[in-house]
CSV table of C-alpha atoms in Angstrom, one decimal:
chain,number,residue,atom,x,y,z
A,1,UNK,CA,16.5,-18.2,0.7
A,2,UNK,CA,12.7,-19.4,0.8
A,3,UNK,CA,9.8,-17.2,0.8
A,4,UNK,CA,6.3,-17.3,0.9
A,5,UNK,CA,4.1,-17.4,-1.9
A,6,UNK,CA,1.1,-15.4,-2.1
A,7,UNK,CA,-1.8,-16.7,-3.2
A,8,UNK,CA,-4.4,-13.5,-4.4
A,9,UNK,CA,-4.7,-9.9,-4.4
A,10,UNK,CA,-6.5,-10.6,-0.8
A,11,UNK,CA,-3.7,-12.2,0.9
A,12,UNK,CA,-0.9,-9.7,-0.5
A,13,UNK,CA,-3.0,-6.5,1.0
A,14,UNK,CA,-3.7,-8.7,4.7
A,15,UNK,CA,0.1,-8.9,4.4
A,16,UNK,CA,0.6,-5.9,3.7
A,17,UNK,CA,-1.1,-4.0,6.5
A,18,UNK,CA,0.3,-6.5,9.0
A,19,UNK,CA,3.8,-5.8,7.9
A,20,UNK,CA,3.2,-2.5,8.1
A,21,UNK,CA,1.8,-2.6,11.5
A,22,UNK,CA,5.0,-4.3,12.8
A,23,UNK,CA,6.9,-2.2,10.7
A,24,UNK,CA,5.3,1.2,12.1
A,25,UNK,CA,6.8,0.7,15.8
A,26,UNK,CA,10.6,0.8,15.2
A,27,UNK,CA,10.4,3.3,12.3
A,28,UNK,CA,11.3,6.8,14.1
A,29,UNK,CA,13.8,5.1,15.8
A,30,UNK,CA,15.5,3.5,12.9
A,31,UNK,CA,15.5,7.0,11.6
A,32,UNK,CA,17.0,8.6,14.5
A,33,UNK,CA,19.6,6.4,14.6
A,34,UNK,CA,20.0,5.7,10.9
A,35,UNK,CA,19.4,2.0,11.4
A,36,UNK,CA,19.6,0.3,8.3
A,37,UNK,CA,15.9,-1.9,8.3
A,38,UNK,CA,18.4,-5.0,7.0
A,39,UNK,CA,15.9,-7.3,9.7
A,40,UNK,CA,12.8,-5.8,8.5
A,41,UNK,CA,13.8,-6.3,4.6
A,42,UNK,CA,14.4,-10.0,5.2
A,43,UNK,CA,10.4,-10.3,6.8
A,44,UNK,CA,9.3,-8.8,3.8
A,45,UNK,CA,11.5,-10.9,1.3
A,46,UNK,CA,10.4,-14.2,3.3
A,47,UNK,CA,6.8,-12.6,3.2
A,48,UNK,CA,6.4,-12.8,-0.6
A,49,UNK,CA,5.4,-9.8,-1.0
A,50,UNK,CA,8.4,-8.9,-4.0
A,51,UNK,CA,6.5,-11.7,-5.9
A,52,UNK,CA,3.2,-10.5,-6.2
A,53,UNK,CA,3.6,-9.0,-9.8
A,54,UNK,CA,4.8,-12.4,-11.0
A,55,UNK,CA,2.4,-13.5,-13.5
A,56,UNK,CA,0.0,-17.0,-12.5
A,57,UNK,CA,1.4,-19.4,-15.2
A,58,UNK,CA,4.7,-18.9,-13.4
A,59,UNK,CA,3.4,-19.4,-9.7
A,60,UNK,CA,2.9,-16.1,-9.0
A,61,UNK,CA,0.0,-13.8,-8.1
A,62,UNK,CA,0.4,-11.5,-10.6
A,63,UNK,CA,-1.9,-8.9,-8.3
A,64,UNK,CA,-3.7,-5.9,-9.8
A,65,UNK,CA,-1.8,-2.5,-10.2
A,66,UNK,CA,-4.6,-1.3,-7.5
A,67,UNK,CA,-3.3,-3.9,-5.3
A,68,UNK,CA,0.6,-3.4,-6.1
A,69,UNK,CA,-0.2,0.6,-5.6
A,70,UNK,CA,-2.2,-0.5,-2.0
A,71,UNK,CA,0.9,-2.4,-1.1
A,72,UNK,CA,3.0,0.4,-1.1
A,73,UNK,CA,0.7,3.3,0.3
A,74,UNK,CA,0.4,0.5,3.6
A,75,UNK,CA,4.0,0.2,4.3
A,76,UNK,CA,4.8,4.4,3.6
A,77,UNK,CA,2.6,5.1,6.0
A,78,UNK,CA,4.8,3.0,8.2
A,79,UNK,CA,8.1,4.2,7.1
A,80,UNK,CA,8.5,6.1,4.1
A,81,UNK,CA,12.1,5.2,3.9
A,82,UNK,CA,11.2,1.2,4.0
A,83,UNK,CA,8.4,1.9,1.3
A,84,UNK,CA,11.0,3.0,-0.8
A,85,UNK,CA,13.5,0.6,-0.9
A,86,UNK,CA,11.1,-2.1,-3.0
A,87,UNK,CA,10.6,0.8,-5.4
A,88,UNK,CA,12.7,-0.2,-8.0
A,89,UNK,CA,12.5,-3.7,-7.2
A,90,UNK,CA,9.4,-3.8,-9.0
A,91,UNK,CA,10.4,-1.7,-12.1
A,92,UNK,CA,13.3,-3.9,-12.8
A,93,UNK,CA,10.6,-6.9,-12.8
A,94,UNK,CA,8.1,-4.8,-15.5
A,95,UNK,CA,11.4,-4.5,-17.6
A,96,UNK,CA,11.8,-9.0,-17.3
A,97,UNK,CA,7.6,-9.1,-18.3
A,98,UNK,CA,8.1,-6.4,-21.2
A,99,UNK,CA,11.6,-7.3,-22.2
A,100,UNK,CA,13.0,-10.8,-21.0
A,101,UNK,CA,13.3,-13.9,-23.2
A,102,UNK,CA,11.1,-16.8,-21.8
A,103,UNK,CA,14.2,-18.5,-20.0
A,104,UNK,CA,15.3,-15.0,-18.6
A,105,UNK,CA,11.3,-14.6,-16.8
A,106,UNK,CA,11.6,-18.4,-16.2
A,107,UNK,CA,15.0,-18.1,-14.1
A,108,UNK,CA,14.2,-14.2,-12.6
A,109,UNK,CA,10.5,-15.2,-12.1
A,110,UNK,CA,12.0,-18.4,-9.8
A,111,UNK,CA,14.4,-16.3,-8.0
A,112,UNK,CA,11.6,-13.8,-7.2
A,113,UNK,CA,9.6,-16.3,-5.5
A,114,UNK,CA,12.4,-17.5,-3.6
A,115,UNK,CA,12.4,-13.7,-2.1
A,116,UNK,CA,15.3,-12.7,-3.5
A,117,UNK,CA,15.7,-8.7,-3.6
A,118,UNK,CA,16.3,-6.6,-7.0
A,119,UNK,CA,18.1,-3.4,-6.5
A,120,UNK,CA,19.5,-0.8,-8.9
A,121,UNK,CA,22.1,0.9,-10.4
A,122,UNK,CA,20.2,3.6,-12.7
A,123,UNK,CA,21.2,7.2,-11.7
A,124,UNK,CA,24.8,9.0,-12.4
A,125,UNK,CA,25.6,12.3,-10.9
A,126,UNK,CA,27.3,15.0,-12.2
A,127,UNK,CA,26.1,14.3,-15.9
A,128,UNK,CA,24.1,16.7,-18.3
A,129,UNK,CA,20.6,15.4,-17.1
A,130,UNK,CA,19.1,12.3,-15.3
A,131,UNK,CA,19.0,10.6,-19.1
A,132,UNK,CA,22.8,11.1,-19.9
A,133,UNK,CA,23.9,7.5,-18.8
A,134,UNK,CA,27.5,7.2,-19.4
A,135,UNK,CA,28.0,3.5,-18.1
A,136,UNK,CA,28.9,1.3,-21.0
A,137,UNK,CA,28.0,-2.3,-21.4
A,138,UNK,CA,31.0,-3.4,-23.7
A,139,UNK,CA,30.9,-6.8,-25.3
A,140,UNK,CA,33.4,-9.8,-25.5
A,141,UNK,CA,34.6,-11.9,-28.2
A,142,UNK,CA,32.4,-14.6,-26.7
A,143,UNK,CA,29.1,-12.7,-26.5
A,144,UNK,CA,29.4,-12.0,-22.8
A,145,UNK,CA,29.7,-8.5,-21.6
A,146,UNK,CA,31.9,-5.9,-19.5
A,147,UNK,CA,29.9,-3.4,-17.6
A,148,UNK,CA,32.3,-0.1,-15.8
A,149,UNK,CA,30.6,3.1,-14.6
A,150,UNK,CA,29.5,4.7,-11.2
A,151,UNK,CA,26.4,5.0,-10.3
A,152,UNK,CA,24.8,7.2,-7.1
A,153,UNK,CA,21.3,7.2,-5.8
A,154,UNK,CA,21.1,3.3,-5.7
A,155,UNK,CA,18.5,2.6,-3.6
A,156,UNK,CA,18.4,-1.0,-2.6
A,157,UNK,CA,21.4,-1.8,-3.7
A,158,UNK,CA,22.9,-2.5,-0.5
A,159,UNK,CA,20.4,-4.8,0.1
A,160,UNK,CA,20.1,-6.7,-3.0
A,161,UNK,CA,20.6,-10.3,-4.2
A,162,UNK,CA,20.4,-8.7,-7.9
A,163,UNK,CA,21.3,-5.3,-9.1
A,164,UNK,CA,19.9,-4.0,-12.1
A,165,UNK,CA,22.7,-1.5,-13.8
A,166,UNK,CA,21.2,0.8,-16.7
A,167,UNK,CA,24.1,1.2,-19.7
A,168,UNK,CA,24.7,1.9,-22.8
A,169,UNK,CA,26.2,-0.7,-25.3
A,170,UNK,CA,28.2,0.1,-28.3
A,171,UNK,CA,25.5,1.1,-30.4
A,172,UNK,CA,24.4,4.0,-27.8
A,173,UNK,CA,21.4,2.0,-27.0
A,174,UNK,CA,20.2,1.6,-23.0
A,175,UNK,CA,20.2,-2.3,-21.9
A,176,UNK,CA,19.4,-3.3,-18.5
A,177,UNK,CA,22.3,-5.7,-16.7
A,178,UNK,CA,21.4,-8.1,-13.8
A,179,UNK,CA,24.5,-8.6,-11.8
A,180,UNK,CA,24.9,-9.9,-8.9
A,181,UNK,CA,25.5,-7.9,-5.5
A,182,UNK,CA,28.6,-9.9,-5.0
A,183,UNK,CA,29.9,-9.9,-8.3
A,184,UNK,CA,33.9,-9.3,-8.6
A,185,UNK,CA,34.3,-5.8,-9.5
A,186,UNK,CA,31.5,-4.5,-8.0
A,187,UNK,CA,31.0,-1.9,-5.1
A,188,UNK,CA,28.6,-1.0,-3.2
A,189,UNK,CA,29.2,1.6,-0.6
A,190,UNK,CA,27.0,3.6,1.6
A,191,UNK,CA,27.2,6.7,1.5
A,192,UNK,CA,24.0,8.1,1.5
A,193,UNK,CA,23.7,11.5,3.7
A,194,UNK,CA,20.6,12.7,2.6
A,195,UNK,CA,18.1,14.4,5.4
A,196,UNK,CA,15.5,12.1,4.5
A,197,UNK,CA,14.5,9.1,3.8
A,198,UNK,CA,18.1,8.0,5.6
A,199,UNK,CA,17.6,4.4,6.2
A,200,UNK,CA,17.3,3.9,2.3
A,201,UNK,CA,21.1,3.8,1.9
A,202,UNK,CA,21.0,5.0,-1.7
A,203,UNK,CA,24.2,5.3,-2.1
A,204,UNK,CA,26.9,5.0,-5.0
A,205,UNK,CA,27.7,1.6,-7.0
A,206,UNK,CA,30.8,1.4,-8.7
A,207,UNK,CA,31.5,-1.4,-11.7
A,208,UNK,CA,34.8,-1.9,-12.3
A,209,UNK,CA,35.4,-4.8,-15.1
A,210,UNK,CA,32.2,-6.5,-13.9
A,211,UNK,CA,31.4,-9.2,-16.4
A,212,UNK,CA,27.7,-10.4,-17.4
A,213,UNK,CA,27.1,-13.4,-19.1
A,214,UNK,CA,24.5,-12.3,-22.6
A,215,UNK,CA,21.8,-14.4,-20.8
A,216,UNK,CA,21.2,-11.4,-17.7
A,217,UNK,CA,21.0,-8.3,-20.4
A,218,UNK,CA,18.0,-6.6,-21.9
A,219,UNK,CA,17.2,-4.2,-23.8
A,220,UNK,CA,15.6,-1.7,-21.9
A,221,UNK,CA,15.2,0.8,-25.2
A,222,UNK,CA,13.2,-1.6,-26.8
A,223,UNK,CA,10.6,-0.4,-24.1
A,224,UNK,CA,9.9,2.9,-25.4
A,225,UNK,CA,9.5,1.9,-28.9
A,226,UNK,CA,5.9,1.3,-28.6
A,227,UNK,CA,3.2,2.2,-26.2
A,228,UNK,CA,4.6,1.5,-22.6
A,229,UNK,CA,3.8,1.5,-19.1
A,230,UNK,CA,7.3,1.1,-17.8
A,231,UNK,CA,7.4,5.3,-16.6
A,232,UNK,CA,3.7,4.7,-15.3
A,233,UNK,CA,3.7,1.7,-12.9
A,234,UNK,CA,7.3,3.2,-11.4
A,235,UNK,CA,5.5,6.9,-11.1
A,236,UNK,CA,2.6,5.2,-9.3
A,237,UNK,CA,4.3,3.6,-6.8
A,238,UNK,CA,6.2,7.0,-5.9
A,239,UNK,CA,2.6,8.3,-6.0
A,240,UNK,CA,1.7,6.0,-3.4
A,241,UNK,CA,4.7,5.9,-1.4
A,242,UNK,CA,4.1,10.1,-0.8
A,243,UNK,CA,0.4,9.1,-0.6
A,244,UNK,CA,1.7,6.8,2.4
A,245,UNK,CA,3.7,9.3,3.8
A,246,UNK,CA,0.8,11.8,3.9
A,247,UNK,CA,-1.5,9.6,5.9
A,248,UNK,CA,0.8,8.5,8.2
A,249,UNK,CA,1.9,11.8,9.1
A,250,UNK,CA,-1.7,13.3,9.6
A,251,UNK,CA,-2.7,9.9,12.3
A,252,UNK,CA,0.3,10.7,13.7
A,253,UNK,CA,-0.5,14.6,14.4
A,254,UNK,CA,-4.4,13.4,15.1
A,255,UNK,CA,-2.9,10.8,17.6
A,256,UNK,CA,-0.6,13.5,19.2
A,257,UNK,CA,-3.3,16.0,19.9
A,258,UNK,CA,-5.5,13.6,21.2
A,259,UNK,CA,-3.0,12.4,23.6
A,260,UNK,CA,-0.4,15.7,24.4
A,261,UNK,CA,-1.3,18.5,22.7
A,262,UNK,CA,-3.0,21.5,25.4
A,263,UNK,CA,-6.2,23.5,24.2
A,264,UNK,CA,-5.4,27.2,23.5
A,265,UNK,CA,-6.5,29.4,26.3
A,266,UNK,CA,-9.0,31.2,24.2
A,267,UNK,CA,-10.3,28.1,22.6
A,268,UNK,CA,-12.6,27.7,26.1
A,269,UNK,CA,-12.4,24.1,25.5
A,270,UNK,CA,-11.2,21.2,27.7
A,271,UNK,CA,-9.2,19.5,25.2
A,272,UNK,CA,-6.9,19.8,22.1
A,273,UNK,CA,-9.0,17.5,19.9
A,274,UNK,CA,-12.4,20.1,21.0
A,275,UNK,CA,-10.6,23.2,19.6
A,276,UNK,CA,-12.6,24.1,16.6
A,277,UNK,CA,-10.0,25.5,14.7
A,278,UNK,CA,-7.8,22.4,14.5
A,279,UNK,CA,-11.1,20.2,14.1
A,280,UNK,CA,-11.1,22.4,10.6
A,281,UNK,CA,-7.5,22.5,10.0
A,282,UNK,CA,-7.7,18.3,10.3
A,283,UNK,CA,-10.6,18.4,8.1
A,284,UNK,CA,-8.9,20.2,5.5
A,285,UNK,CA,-5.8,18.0,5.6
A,286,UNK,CA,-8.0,15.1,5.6
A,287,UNK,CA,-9.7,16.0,2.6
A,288,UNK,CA,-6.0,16.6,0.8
A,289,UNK,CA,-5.0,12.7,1.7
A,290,UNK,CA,-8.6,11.6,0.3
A,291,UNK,CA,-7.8,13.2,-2.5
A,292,UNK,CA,-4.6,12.4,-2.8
A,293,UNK,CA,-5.9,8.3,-2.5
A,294,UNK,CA,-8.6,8.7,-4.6
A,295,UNK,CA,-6.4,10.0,-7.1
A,296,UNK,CA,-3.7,7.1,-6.7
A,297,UNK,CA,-6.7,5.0,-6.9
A,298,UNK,CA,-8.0,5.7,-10.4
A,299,UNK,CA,-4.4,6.2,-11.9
A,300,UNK,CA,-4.0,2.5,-11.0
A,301,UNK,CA,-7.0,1.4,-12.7
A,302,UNK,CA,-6.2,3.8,-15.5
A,303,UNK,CA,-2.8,1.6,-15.9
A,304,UNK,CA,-4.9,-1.6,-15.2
A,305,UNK,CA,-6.8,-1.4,-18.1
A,306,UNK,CA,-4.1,0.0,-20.4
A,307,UNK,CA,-2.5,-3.2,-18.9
A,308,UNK,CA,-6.0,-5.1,-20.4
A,309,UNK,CA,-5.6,-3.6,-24.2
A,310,UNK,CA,-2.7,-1.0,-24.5
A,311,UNK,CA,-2.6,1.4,-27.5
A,312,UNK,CA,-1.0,4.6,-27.8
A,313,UNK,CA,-4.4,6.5,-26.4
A,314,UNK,CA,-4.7,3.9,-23.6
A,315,UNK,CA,-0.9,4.3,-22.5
A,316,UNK,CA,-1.7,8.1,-22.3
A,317,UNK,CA,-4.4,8.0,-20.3
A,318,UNK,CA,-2.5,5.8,-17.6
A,319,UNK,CA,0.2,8.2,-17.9
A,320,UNK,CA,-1.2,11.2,-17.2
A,321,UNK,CA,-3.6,9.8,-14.6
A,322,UNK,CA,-0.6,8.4,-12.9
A,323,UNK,CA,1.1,12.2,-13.2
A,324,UNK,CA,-2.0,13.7,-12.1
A,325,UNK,CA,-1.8,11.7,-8.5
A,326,UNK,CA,1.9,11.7,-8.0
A,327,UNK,CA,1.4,15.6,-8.2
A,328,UNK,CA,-0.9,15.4,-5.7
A,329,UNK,CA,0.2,13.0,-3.5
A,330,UNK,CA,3.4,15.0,-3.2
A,331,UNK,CA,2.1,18.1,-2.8
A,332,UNK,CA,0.0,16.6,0.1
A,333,UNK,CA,3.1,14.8,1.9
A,334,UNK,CA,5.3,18.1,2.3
A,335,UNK,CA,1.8,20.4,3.4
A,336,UNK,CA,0.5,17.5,6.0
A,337,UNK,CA,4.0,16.5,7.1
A,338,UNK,CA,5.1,19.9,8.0
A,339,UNK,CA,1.0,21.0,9.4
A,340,UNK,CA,1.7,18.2,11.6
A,341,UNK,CA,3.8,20.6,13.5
A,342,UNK,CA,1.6,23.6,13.5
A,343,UNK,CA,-1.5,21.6,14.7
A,344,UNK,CA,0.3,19.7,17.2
A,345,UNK,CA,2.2,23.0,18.9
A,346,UNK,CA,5.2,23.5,20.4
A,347,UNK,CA,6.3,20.3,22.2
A,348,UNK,CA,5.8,18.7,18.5
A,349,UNK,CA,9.4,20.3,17.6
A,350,UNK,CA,11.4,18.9,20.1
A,351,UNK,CA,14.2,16.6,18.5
A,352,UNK,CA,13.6,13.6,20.5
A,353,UNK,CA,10.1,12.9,19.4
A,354,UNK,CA,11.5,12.9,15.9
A,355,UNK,CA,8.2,13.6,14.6
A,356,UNK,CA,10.0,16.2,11.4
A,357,UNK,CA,11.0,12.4,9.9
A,358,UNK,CA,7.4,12.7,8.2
A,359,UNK,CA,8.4,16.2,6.1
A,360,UNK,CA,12.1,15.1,6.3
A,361,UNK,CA,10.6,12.0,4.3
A,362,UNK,CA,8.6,13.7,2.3
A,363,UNK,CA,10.5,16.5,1.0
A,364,UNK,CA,13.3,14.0,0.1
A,365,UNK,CA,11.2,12.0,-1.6
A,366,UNK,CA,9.0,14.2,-3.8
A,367,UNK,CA,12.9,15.4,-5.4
A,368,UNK,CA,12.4,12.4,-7.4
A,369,UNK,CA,11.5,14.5,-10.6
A,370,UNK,CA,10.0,17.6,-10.8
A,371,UNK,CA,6.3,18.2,-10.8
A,372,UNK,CA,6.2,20.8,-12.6
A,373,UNK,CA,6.9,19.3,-15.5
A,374,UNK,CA,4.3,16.6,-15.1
A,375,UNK,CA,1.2,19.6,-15.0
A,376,UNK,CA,2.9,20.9,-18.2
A,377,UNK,CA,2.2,17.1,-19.6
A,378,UNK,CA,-1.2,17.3,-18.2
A,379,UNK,CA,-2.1,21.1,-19.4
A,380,UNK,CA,-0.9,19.9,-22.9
A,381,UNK,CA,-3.1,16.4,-22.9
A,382,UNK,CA,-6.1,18.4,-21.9
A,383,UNK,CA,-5.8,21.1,-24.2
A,384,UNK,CA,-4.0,19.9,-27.3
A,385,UNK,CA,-4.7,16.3,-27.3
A,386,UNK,CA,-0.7,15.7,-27.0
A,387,UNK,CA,0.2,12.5,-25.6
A,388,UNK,CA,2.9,12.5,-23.0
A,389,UNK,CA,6.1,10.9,-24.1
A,390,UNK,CA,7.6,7.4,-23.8
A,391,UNK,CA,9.9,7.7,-20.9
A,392,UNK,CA,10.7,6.2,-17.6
A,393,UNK,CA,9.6,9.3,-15.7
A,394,UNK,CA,6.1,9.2,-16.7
């Protein structure tokens, strides 16, 4: 495989939007028929997008967290199923710059460029909670490894050259393992049936016996030893994958009215787009997707400059930034995906049009992790001082 390489922050968003562009005209169908976007995935492999995060020395870009966050907003507002397959393609690459020996970044960092595609392996169902990981990383007289577990919710995986698998080695502690998508013993099967975001196929992994040589593990607990931005840059791109969703949905309603929606007989007016009470409705969802970009926005140069000098308070700051627009970007994706129907009227609902994939999307997506719990991080930060903790999830 052979890729493009990107040159600057410049070139990776021109990309971006063009991909996205191309992207946008098969997306409801893909849906609709649960097309997997395998043809699609290859453009942006060969594209060089997956490499933009790789730091200069080693060839790569290494583009601003505005830009990376950018990248992603562009192609949800294509197809917020796409968006998110790259999702944790780009976490699994902050855990190589935080925790990989020079030869690991030097060999990962190489493959990267040449397009190739990390997936992951990370959630387990049917465990106490999302952090009770029960796959075990066992070693081998000869320092290599044994990996066996099942894992569900692994988007990408299906499409990977690499999956990352989250375990736990003998001393309880969480290591990352890069295997492979055709290792022996591993399984990848699709059986995603979720309502939304369908084309991700996030299915279930299973490792049975899969070995890993001691030169593709990491130690993913050393990350949250110190001040981190691991849970931060992975938030932010969910941030800006709903953000993505959000706008896409509300030119999509604002292009449907325009061109098929009918005036309401009272209204007086010739036209949909004259009606005065959906110019105001489309002025206040506008002003929730403004916000809801602004808000990505600054969380991105929040994590940018922890990136510049990170410390406990600066890792806080990204953190809850981050939290503070990936509650709003999600609350804005489920109202403006599901307006789109009241604005647009009854024709809007009719199956065929597939225009629910928006809030099908959306209300998939913002399941990710709670909300809730990330205003109860903010409430405490603004009122006690009490820094968030050192997870993946924030």
């Amino acid at each position: 495989m052979s890729a493009h390489v990107i040159a600057d922050d410049a070139e990776a968003l021109d990309v971006a939007a063009a991909l996205a562009e191309e992207f946008r005209v098969g997306a409801s169908a893909r849906d609709a028929e649960r097309r997997l976007p395998r043809e699609e995935l290859d453009k942006l492999s060969a594209s060089g997008l997956l490499a933009v995060t790789v730091p200069a020395e080693h060839g790569g870009a290494d583009v601003t967290t505005l830009t990376l966050a950018e990248i992603f907003r562009l192609l949800a507002s294509a197809d917020g199923s796409l968006a998110q397959i790259p999702q944790s393609h780009f976490a699994y690459v902050n855990v190589i710059h935080r925790q990989g020996t020079e030869e690991q970044r030097k060999f990962f960092y190489a493959e990267l460029l040449a397009g190739r595609r990390f997936g992951n392996a990370q959630s387990e169902a049917g465990t106490k909670h999302v952090q009770d990981i029960r796959t075990r990383l066992a070693p081998q007289p000869d320092g290599s490894y044994v990996l066996t577990g099942v894992k569900h919710y692994s988007t990408g995986a299906l499409f990977a050259d690499w999956i990352p698998v989250l375990a736990r080695a003998e001393d309880d502690n969480l290591h990352v393992a890069f295997v492979p998508r055709e290792a022996p013993g591993l399984t990848v099967i699709d059986d995603w049936d979720g309502m939304g975001q369908r084309t991700t196929a996030s299915g279930t992994v299973r490792l049975e016996d899969v070995e890993v040589p001691a030169d593709r593990v990491l130690p993913h607990h050393l990350t949250f030893q110190g001040p981190q931005l691991h849970g931060a840059v992975a938030q932010l791109l969910h941030a800006a994958i709903d953000a993505g969703i959000a706008g896409g949905a509300l030119a999509e309603a604002a292009e449907f009215v325009r061109s098929k929606s009918r005036p309401w007989f009272e209204s007086g007016v010739e036209t949909a787009a004259e009606d005065p009470l959906l110019i105001q409705r489309f002025g206040e969802l506008a002003l929730q997707v403004r916000a809801s970009e602004a808000l990505l926005r600054e969380a991105a140069r929040a994590v940018e400059a922890a990136r510049t000098e990170l410390t406990d308070d600066t890792a806080a700051e990204a953190s809850i930034a981050v939290a503070a627009a990936k509650v709003q970007a999600a609350q804005t994706a489920v109202e403006v995906a599901s307006a789109l129907f009241e604005v647009s009227g009854t024709r809007a609902a009719l199956n065929s049009l597939n225009l629910h994939r928006h809030w099908r999307d959306a209300r998939t997506h913002t399941l990710h992790d709670p909300a809730r719990w990330k205003i109860q991080h903010i409430g405490r930060y603004v009122l006690n001082g009490t820094r968030p903790p050192r997870h993946g999830l924030l």
